[in-house]
Short mmCIF file of C-alpha atoms in Angstrom, two decimals:
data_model
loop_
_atom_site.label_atom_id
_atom_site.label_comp_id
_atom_site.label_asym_id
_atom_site.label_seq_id
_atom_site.Cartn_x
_atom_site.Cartn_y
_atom_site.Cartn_z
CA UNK A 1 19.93 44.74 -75.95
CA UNK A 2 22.19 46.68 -73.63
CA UNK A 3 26.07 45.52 -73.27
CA UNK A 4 26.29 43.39 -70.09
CA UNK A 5 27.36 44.56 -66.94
CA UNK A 6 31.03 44.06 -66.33
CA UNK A 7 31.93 42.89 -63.20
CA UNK A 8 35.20 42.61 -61.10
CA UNK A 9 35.50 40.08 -58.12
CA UNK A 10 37.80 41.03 -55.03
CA UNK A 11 38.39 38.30 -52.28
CA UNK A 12 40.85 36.45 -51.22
CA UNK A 13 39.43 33.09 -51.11
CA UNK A 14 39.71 31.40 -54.28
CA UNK A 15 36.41 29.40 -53.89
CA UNK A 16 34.62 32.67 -52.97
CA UNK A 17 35.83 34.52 -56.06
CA UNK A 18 35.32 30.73 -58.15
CA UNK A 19 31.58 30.67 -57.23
CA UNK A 20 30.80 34.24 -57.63
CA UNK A 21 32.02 34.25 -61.29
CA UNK A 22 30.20 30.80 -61.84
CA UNK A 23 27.05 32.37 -60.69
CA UNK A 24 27.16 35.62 -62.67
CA UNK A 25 28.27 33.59 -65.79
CA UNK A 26 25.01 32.22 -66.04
CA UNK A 27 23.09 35.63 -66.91
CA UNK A 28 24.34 36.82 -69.93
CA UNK A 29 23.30 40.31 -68.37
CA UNK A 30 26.83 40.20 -66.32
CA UNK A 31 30.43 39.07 -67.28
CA UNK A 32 32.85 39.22 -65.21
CA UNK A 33 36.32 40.69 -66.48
CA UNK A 34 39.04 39.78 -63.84
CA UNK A 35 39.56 38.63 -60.52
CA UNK A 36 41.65 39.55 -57.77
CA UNK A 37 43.13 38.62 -54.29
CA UNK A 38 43.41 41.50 -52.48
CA UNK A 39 42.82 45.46 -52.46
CA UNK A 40 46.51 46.24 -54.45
CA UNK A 41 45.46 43.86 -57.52
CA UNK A 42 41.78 45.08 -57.60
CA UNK A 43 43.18 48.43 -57.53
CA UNK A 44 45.47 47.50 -61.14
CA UNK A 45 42.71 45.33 -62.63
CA UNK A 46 39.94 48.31 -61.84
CA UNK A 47 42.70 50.74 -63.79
CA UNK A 48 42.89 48.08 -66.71
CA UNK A 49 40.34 46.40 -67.34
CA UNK A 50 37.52 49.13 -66.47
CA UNK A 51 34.76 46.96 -64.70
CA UNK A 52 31.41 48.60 -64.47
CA UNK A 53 31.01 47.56 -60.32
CA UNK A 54 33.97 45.95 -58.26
CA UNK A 55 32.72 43.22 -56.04
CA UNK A 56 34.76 44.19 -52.81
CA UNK A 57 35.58 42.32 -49.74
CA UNK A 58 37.07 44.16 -47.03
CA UNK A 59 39.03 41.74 -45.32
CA UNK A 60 41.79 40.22 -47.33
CA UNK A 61 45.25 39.24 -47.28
CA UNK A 62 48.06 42.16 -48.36
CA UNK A 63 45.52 45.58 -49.38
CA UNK A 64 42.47 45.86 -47.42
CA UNK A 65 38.78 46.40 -48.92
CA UNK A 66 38.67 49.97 -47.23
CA UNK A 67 42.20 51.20 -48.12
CA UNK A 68 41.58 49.96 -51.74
CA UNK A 69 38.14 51.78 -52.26
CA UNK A 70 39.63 55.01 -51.16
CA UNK A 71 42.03 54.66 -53.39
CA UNK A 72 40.18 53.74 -56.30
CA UNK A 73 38.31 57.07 -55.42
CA UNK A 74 41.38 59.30 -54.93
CA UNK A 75 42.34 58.01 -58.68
CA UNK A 76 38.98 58.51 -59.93
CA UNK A 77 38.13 55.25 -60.91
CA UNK A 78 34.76 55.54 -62.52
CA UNK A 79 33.37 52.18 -61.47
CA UNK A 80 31.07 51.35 -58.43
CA UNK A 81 32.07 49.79 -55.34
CA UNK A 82 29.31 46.93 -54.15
CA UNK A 83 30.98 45.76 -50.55
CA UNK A 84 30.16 42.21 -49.97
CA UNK A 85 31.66 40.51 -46.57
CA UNK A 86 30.46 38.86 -43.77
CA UNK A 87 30.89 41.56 -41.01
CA UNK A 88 28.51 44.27 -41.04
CA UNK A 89 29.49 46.32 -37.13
CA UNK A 90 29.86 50.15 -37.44
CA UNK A 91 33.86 49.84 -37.75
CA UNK A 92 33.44 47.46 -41.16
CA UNK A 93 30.64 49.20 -42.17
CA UNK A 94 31.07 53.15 -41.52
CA UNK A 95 35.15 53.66 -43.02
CA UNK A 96 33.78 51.38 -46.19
CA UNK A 97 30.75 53.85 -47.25
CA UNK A 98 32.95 56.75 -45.98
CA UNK A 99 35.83 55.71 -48.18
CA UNK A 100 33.28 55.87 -50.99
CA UNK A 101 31.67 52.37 -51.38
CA UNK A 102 28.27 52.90 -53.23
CA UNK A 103 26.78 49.68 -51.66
CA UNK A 104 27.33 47.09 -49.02
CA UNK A 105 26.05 43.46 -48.74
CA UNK A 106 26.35 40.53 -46.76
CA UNK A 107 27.51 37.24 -47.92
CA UNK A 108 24.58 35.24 -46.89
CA UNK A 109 22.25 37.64 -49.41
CA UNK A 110 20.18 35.89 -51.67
CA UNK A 111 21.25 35.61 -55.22
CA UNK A 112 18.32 37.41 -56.33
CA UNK A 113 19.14 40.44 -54.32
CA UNK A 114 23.05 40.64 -55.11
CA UNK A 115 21.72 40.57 -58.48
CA UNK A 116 19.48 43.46 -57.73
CA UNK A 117 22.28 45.16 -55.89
CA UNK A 118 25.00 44.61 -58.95
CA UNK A 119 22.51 46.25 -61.27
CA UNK A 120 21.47 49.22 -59.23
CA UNK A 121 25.17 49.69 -58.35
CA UNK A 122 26.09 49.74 -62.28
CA UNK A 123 23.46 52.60 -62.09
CA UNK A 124 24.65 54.23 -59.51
CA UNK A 125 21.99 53.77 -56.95
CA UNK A 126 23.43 53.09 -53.27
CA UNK A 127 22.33 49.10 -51.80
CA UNK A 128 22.63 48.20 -48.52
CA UNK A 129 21.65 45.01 -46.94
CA UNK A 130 18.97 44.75 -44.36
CA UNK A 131 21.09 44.71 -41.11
CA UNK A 132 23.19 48.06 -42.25
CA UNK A 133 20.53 49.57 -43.31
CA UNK A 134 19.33 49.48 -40.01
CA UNK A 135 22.29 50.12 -38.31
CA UNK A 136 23.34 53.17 -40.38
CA UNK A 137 19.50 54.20 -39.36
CA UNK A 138 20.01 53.45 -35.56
CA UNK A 139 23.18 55.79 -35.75
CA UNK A 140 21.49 58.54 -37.36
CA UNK A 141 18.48 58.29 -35.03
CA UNK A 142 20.49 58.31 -31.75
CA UNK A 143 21.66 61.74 -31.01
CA UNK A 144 25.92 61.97 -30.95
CA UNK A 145 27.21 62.58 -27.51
CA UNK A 146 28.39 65.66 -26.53
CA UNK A 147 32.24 66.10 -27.59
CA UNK A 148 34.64 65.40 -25.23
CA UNK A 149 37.90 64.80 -24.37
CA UNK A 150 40.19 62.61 -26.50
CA UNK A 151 40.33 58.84 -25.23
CA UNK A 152 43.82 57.37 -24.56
CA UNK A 153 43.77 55.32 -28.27
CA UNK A 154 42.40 58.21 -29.61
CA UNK A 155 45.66 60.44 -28.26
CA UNK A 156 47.61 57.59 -29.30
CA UNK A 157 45.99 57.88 -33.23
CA UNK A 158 46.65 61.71 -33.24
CA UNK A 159 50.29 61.31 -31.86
CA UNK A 160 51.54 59.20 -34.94
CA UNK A 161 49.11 60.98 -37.53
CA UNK A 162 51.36 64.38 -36.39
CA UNK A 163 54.24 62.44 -36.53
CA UNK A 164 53.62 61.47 -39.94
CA UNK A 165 52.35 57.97 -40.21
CA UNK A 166 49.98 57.03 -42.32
CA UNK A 167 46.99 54.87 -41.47
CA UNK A 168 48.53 51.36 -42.55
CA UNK A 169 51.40 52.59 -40.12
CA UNK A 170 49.38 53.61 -37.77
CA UNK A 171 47.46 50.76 -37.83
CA UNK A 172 50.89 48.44 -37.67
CA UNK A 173 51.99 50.09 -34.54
CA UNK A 174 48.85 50.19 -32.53
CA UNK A 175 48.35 46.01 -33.45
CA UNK A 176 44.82 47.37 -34.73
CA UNK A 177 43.19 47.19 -38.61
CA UNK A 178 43.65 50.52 -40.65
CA UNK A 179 39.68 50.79 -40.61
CA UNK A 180 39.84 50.79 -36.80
CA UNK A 181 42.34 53.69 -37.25
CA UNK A 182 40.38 55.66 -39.66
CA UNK A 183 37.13 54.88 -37.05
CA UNK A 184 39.20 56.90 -34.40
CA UNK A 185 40.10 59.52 -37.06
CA UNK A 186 36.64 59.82 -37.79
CA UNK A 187 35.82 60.35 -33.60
CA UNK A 188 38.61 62.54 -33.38
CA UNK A 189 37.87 64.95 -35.86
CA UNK A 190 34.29 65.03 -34.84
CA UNK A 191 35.71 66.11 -31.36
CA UNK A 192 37.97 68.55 -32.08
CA UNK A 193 35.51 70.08 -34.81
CA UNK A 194 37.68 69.36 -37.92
CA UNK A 195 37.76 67.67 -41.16
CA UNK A 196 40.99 66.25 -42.19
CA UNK A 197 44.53 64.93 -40.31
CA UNK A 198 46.39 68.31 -40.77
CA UNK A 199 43.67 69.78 -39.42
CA UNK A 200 42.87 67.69 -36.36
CA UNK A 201 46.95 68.02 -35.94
CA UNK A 202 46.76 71.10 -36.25
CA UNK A 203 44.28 71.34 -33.31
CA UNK A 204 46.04 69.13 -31.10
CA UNK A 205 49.09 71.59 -31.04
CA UNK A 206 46.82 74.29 -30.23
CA UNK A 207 44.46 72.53 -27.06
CA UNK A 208 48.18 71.29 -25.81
CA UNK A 209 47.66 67.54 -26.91
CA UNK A 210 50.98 66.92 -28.57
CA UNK A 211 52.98 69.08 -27.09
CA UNK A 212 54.70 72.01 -28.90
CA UNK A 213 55.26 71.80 -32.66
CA UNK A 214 59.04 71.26 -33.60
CA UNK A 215 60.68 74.71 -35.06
CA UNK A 216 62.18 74.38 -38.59
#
C-alpha cells in the first residue's frame, strides 16, 4: 500500500479548513499535515512540513492565494497547488494558473471529484472544474484583439511598476487586488510585445509612455 497523500489546507475560514480536514480524515488514502490562514503561513508550513498538494484559496485575509503560489514556485516548493474558491472569472482564474497552480476547483465540487482532483494533483496531472475549463477554452477559441494602445489603468500599472513598486504596492495604491494588477501586467506586456516588468518598462521609455528615464 502506497504512503497516503499529504495534504495542506489554506483558507481563512476556520470552518472551511475544519470540514475539509474532517472529510479527508476519513480516507486513510489522505492526511492532512497542517493548516493555515492565509498565503504567508501556507507559504512556512509548505517549507516545513512538505505536503504532497496545498489546498489553496485565493482570497484570504493578510497573503493572497495568487501571491503565495508564485512564491511557493519562485522557492521551488515541490508540492502541487489544487486552487479551490468560489470565484472562477478570468481575473481569479488566469493570474492563479499563471502563477503556477496545477489545478483549480470550485467549492461547490462534489466530494468525489475533489477527491479525484487531490489525487491527480499529487500526480501531477492539471484539474480544472467544469466552468474554467470552459472558460480557459472560450479564451483560447476567441481570437485576441489586435494590440493597442495602453488603457488609462493600464498607464497607471506601468507608471508605479517603473517606479519600483511591486504588485502588493501597486495593488495598495490603485484600491485594486494584486491579481487585478498582475491581470493588467499580463495585457500590458501582451501589448507592448514583452515578457517581464523591466521589459515592458523598458518599452514604455522607449514609445514615450513614462516620460524620459532619470540619469544616474
Amino acid at each position: 500500500m502506497s504512503d497516503p497523500i499529504k495534504l495542506l489546507i489554506a483558507d481563512d475560514h476556520p470552518v472551511v479548513r475544519d470540514g475539509l480536514s474532517s472529510m479527508f480524515a476519513r480516507d486513510p488514502e489522505f492526511t492532512v499535515v497542517g493548516e493555515a490562514a492565509d498565503g504567508a503561513e501556507a507559504i512556512r508550513l509548505a517549507e516545513a512540513l512538505g505536503p504532497d498538494v496545498i489546498l489553496m484559496d485565493l482570497r484570504m485575509a493578510g497573503m493572497d492565494g495568487v501571491t503565495a503560489i508564485a512564491e511557493l514556485t519562485r522557492r521551488g516548493v515541490p508540492a502541487r497547488v489544487l486552487v479551490l474558491t468560489t470565484y472562477d472569472t478570468d481575473s481569479h482564474v488566469l493570474p492563479a494558473i499563471e502563477a503556477g497552480a496545477t489545478g483549480y476547483l470550485l467549492k461547490d465540487a462534489p466530494r468525489d471529484e475533489l477527491l479525484r482532483a487531490v489525487r491527480a494533483a499529487a500526480r501531477g496531472e492539471a484539474t480544472l472544474s467544469p466552468s474554467v475549463a470552459a472558460r480557459l477554452m472560450s479564451r483560447l477559441r476567441t481570437p485576441a484583439p489586435p494590440a493597442g494602445p495602453l488603457s488609462r489603468r493600464e498607464l497607471e500599472v506601468l507608471r508605479l511598476v517603473a517606479a519600483g513598486n511591486t504588485n502588493r504596492e501597486a495593488a495598495a495604491r490603485l484600491f485594486i487586488t494584486e491579481a487585478t494588477v498582475k491581470t493588467h501586467l499580463l495585457n500590458i506586456y501582451a501589448k507592448l510585445g514583452v515578457n517581464d516588468r523591466a521589459a515592458a518598462v523598458a518599452e514604455g521609455y522607449d514609445r514615450g509612455l513614462l516620460g524620459a528615464p532619470e540619469r544616474p
